[in-house]
mmCIF file of C-alpha atoms in Angstrom:
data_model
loop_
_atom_site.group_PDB
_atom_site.id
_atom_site.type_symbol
_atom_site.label_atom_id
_atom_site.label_comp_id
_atom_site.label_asym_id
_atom_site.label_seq_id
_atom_site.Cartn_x
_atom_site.Cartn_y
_atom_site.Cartn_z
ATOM 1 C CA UNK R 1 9.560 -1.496 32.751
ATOM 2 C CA UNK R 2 8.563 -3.462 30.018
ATOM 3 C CA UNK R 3 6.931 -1.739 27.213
ATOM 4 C CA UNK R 4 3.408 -2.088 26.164
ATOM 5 C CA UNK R 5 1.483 0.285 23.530
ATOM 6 C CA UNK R 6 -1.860 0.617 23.152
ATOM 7 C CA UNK R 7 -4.336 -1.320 21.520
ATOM 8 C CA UNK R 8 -6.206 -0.063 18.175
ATOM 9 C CA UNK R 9 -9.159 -1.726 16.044
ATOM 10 C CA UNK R 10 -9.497 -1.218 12.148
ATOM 11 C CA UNK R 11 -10.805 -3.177 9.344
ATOM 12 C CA UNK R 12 -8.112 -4.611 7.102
ATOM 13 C CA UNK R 13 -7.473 -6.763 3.825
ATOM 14 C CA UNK R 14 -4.450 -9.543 4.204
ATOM 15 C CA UNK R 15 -1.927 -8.819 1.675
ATOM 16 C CA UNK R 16 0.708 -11.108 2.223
ATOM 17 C CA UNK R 17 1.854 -13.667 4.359
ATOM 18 C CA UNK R 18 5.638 -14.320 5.468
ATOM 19 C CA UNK R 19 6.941 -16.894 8.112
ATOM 20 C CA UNK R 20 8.743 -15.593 11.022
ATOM 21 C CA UNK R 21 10.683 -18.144 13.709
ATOM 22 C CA UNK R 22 8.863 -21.788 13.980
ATOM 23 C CA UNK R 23 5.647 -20.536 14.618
ATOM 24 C CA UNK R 24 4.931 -16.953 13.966
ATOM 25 C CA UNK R 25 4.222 -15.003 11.143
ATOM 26 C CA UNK R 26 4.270 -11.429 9.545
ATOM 27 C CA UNK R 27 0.896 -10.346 8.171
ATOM 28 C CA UNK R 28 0.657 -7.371 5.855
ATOM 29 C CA UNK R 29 -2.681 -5.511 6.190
ATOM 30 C CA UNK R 30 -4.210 -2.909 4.090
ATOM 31 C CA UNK R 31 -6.358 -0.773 6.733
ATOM 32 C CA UNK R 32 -9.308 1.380 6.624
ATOM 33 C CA UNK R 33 -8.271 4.174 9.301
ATOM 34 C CA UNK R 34 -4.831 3.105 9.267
ATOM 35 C CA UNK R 35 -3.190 2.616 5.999
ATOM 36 C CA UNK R 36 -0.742 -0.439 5.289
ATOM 37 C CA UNK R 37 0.552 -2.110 8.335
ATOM 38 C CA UNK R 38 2.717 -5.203 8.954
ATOM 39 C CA UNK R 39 2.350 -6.463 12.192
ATOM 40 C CA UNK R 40 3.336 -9.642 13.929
ATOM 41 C CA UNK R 41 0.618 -12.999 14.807
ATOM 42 C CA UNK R 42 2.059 -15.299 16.924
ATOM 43 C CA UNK R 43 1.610 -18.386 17.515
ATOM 44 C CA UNK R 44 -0.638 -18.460 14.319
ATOM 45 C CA UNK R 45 1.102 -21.133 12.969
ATOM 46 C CA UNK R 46 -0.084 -24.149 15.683
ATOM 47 C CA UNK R 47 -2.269 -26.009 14.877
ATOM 48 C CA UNK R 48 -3.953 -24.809 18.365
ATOM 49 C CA UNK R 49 -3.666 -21.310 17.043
ATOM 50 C CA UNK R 50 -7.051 -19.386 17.931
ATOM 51 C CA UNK R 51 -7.538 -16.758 14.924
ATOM 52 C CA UNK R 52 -5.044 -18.675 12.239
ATOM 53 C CA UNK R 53 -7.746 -19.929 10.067
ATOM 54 C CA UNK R 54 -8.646 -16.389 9.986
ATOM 55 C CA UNK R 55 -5.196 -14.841 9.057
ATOM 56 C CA UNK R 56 -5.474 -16.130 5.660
ATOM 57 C CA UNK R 57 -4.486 -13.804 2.275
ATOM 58 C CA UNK R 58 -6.925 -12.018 0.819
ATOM 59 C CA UNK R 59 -9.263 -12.044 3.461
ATOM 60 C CA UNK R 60 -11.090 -9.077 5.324
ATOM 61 C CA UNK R 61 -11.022 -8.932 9.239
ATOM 62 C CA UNK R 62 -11.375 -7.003 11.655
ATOM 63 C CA UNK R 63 -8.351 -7.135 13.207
ATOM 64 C CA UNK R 64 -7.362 -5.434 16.960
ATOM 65 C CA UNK R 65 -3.612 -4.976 17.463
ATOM 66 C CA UNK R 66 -1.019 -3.584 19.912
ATOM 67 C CA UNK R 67 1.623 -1.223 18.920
ATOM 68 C CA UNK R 68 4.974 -2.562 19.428
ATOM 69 C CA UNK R 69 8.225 -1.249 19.203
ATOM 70 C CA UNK R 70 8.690 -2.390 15.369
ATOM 71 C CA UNK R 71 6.356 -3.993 14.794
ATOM 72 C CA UNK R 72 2.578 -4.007 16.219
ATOM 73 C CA UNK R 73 1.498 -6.940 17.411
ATOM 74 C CA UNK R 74 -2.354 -8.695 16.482
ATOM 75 C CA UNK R 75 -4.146 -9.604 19.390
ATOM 76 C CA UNK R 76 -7.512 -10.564 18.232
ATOM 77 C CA UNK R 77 -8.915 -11.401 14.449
ATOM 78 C CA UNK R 78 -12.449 -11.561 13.150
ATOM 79 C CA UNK R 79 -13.482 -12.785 10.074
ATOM 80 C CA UNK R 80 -15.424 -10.396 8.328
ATOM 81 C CA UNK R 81 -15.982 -11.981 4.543
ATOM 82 C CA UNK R 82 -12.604 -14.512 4.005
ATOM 83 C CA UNK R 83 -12.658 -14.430 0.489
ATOM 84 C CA UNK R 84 -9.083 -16.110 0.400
ATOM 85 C CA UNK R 85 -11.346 -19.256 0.354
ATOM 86 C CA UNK R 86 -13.568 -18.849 -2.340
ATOM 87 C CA UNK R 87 -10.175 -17.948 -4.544
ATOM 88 C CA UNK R 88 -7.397 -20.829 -3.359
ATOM 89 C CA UNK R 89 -9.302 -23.306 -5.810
ATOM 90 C CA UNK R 90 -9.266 -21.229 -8.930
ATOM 91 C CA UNK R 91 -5.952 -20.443 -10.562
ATOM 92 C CA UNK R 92 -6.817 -17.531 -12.765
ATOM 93 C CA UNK R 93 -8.915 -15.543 -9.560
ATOM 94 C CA UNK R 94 -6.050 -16.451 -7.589
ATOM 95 C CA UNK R 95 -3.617 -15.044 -9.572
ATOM 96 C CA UNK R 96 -5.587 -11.984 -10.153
ATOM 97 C CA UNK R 97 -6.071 -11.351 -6.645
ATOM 98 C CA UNK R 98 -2.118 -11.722 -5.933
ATOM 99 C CA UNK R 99 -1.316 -9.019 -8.527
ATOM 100 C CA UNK R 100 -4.454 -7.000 -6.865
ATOM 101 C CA UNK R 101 -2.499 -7.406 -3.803
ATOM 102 C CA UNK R 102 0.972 -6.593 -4.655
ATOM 103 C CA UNK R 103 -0.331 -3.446 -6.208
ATOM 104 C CA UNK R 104 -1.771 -2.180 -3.177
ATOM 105 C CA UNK R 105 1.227 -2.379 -1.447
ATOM 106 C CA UNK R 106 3.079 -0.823 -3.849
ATOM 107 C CA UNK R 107 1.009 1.963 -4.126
ATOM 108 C CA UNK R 108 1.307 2.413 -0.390
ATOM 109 C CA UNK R 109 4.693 3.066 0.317
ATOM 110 C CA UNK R 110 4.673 4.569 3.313
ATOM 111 C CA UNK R 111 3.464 2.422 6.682
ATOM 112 C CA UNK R 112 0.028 3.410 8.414
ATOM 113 C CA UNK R 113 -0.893 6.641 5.860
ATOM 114 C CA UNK R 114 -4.320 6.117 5.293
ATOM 115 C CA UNK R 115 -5.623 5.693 2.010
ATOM 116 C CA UNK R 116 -9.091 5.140 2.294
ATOM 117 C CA UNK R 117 -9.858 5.143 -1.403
ATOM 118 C CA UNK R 118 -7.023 2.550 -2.514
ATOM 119 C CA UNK R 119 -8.549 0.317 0.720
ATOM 120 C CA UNK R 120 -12.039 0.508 -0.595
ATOM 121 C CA UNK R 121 -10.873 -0.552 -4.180
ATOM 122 C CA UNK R 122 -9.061 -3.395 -3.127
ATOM 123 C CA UNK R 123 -11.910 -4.248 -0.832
ATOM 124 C CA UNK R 124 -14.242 -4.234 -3.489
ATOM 125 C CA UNK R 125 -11.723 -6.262 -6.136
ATOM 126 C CA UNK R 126 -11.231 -8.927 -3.709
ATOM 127 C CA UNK R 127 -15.402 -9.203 -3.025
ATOM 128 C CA UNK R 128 -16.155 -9.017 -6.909
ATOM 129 C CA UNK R 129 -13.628 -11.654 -7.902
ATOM 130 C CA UNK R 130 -14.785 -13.967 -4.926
ATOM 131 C CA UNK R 131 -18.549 -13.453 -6.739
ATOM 132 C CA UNK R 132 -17.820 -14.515 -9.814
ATOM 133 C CA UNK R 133 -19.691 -11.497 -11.491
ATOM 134 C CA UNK R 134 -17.630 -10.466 -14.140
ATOM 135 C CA UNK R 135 -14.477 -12.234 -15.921
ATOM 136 C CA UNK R 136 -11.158 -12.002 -13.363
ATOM 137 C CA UNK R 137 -9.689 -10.201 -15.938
ATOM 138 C CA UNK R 138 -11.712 -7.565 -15.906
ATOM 139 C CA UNK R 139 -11.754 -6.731 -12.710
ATOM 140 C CA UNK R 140 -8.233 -6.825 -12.639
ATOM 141 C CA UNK R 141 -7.823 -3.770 -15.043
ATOM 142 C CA UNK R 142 -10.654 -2.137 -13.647
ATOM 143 C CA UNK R 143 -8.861 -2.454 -10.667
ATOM 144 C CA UNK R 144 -5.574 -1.267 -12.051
ATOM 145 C CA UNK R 145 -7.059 1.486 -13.861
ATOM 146 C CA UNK R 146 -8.868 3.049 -10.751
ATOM 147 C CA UNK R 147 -6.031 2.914 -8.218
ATOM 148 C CA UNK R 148 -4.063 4.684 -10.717
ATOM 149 C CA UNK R 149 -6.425 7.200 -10.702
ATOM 150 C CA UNK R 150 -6.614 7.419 -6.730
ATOM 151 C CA UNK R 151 -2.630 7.514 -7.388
ATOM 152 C CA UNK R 152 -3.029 10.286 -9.682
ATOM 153 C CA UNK R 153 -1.552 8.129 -12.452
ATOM 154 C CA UNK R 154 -4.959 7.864 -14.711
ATOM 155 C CA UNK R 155 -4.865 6.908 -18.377
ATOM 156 C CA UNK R 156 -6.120 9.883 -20.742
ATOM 157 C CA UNK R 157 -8.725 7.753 -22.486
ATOM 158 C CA UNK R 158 -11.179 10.419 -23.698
ATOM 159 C CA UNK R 159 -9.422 13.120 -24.247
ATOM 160 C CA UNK R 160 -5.427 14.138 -25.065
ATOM 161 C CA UNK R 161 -3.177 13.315 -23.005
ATOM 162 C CA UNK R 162 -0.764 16.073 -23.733
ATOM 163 C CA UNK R 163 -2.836 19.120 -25.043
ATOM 164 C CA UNK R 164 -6.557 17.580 -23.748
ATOM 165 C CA UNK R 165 -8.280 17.978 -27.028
ATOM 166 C CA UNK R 166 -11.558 15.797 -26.698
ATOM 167 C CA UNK R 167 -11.363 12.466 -28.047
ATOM 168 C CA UNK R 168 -11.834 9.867 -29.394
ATOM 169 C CA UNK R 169 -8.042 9.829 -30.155
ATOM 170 C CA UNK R 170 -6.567 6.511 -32.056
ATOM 171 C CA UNK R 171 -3.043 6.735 -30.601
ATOM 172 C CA UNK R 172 -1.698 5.642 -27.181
ATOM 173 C CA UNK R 173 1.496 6.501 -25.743
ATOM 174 C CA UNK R 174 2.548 5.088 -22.297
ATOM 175 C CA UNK R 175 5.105 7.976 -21.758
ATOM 176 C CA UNK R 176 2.761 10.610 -22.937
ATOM 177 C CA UNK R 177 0.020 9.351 -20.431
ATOM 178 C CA UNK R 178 -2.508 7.448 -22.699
ATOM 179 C CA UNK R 179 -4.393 8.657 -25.934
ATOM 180 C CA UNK R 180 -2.718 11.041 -27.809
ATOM 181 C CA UNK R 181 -4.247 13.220 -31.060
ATOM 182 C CA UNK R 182 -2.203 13.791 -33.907
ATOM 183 C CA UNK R 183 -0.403 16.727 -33.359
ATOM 184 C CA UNK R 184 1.477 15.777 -30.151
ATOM 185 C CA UNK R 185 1.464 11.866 -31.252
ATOM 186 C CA UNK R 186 5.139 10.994 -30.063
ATOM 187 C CA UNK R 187 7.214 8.437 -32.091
ATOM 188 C CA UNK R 188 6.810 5.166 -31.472
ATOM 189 C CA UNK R 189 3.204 5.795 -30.103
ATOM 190 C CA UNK R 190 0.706 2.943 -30.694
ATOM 191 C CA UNK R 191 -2.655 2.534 -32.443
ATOM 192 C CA UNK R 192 -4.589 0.155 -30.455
ATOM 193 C CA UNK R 193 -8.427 -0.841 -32.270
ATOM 194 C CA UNK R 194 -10.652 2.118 -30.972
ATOM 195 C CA UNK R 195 -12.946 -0.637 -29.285
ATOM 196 C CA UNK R 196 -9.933 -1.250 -26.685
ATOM 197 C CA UNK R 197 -9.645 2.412 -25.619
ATOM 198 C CA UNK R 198 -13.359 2.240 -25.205
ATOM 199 C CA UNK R 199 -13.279 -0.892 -22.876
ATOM 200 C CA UNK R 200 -10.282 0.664 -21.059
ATOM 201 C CA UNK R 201 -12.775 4.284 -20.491
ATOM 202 C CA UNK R 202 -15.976 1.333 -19.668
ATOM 203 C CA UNK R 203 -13.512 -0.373 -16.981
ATOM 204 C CA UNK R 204 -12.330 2.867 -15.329
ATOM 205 C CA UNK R 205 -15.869 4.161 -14.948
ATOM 206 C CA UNK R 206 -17.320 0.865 -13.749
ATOM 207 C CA UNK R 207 -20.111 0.712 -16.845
ATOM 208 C CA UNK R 208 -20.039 -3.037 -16.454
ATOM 209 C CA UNK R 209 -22.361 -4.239 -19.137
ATOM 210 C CA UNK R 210 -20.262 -2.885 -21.510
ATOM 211 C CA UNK R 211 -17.009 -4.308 -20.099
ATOM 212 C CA UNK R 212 -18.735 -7.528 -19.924
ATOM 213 C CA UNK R 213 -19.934 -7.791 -23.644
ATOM 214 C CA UNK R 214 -16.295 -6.773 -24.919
ATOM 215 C CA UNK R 215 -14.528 -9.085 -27.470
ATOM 216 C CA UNK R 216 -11.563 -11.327 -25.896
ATOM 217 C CA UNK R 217 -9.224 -9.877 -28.640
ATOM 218 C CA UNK R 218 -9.966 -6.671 -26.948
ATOM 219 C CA UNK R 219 -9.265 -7.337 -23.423
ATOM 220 C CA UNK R 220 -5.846 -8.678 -24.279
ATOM 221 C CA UNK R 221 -5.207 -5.371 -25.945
ATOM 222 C CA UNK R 222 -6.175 -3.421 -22.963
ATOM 223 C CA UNK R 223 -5.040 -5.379 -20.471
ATOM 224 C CA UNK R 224 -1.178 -5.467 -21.991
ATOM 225 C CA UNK R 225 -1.640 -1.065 -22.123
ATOM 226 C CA UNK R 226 -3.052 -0.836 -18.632
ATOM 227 C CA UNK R 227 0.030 -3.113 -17.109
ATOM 228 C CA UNK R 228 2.744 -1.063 -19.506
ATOM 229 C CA UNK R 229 0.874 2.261 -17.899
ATOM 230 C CA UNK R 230 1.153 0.953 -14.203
ATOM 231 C CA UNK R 231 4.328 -0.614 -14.562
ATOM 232 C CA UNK R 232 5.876 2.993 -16.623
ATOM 233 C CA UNK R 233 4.968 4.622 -13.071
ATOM 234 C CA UNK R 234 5.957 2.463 -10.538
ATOM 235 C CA UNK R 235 9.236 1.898 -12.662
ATOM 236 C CA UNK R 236 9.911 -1.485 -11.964
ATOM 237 C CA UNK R 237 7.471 -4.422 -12.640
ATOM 238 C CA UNK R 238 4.972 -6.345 -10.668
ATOM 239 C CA UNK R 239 6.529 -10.116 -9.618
ATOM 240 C CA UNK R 240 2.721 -11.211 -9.941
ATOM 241 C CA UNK R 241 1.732 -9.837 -12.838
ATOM 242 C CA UNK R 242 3.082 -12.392 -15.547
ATOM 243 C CA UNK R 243 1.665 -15.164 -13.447
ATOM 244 C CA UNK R 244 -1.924 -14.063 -13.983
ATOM 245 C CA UNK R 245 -4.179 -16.714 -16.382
ATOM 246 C CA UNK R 246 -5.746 -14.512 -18.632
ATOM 247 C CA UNK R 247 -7.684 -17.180 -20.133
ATOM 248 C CA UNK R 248 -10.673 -16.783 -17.735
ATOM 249 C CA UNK R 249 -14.147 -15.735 -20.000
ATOM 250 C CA UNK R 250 -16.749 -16.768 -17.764
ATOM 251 C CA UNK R 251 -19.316 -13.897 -17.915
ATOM 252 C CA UNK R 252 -22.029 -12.709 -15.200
ATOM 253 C CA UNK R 253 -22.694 -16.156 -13.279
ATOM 254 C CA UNK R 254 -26.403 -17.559 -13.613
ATOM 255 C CA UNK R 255 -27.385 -19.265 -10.719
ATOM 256 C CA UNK R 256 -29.473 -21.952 -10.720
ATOM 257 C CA UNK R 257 -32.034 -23.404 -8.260
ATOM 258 C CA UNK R 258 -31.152 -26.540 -6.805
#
């Protein structure tokens, strides 16, 4: 008898896209109930395809699939909020949301664990980069900086990394774990302006007006000590990470009436 597994529903962020055969494709979702799961859409490259609008990266769906015997199959697609849309047409959000992306995965190694917290984060990256709120930047560090948290991975940023003495500490150290006092101060440890570690501590706590009224010359700082953290743990770099613009300053949108 043929096989056929059942059918499960679950909200989900597209991570990544790859083509499979002439028509089909692999999609890599980051689930609520369900953890990371690459499953199979076929079809979804016709032009008569039903749900392939929908299938698009970044995106959040709610997605109903089929268990298979590799890989599950999607069988129906929703569009929740398709925020790959508001993003394809500017290159520094873009960019931002691929390296928001590939760090998800990452940090999810193993297929359909949950991880509720990393899938709310990267829910609520993609949504505040598709609103324009805050600079792209920013919310990629804060992003960074609270999944390595949920990963156990955090930063010391008010307090020693290495004998927890309270802060506020002028050294960093990557392989110590982040600020540093004197005594335990390892060679070759850093001295970043004290204004980054506070932006850093601001973007891991989500007090956005201060993040937002931080100096560029600071952001550059932090941003190059929150990617040397990450990339210390996962011990091998992010492909998307030197492709992200930087140069993105635009602070809390203003709408206007038309």
């Amino acid at each position: 008898m043929a096989f056929r597994g059942r059918l499960y529903r679950d909200d989900a962020v597209v991570l990544r896209l790859q083509k499979l055969g002439e028509s089909d494709r692999i999609v890599t979702l980051f689930t609520r109930h369900h953890g990371r799961i690459r499953a199979v859409a076929k079809g979804v490259r016709r032009t008569t395809s039903k749900f392939g609008g929908r299938l698009e990266p970044f995106g959040h769906i709610d997605v109903q699939l089929m268990e298979g015997r590799s890989l599950d199959v999607i069988s129906q697609v929703e569009g929740v909020d398709l925020f790959g849309r508001r993003l394809m047409d500017d290159y520094p959000r873009y960019t931002v949301a691929s390296a928001i992306a590939e760090t998800a995965e990452r940090l999810t190694p193993i297929e359909q664990e949950p991880s509720l917290k990393l899938y709310l984060l990267t829910l609520g990256a993609m949504r505040a980069l598709a609103l324009r709120e805050h600079a792209s930047s920013l919310v990629l560090d804060a992003y960074l900086l609270r999944a390595m948290g949920a990963a156990g991975w955090a930063p010391a940023l008010r307090e020693c990394a290495v004998c927890g003495t309270p802060g506020p500490h002028r050294a960093f150290s990557v392989p110590a774990g982040g600020a540093v006092c004197p005594d335990c101060r390892p060679p070759g440890a850093g001295h970043p302006a004290p204004a980054t570690i506070e932006l850093m501590a601001a973007l891991a706590e989500g007090d956005w007006p201060a993040a937002d009224g931080s100096e560029p010359v600071f952001r550059r700082e932090a941003s190059g000590l929150v990617a040397a953290h990450l990339q210390w743990h996962l011990e091998r770099a992010l492909r998307s990470l030197p492709l992200v613009d930087r140069d993105d300053t635009a602070r809390i949108r203003k709408d206007t009436a038309s």
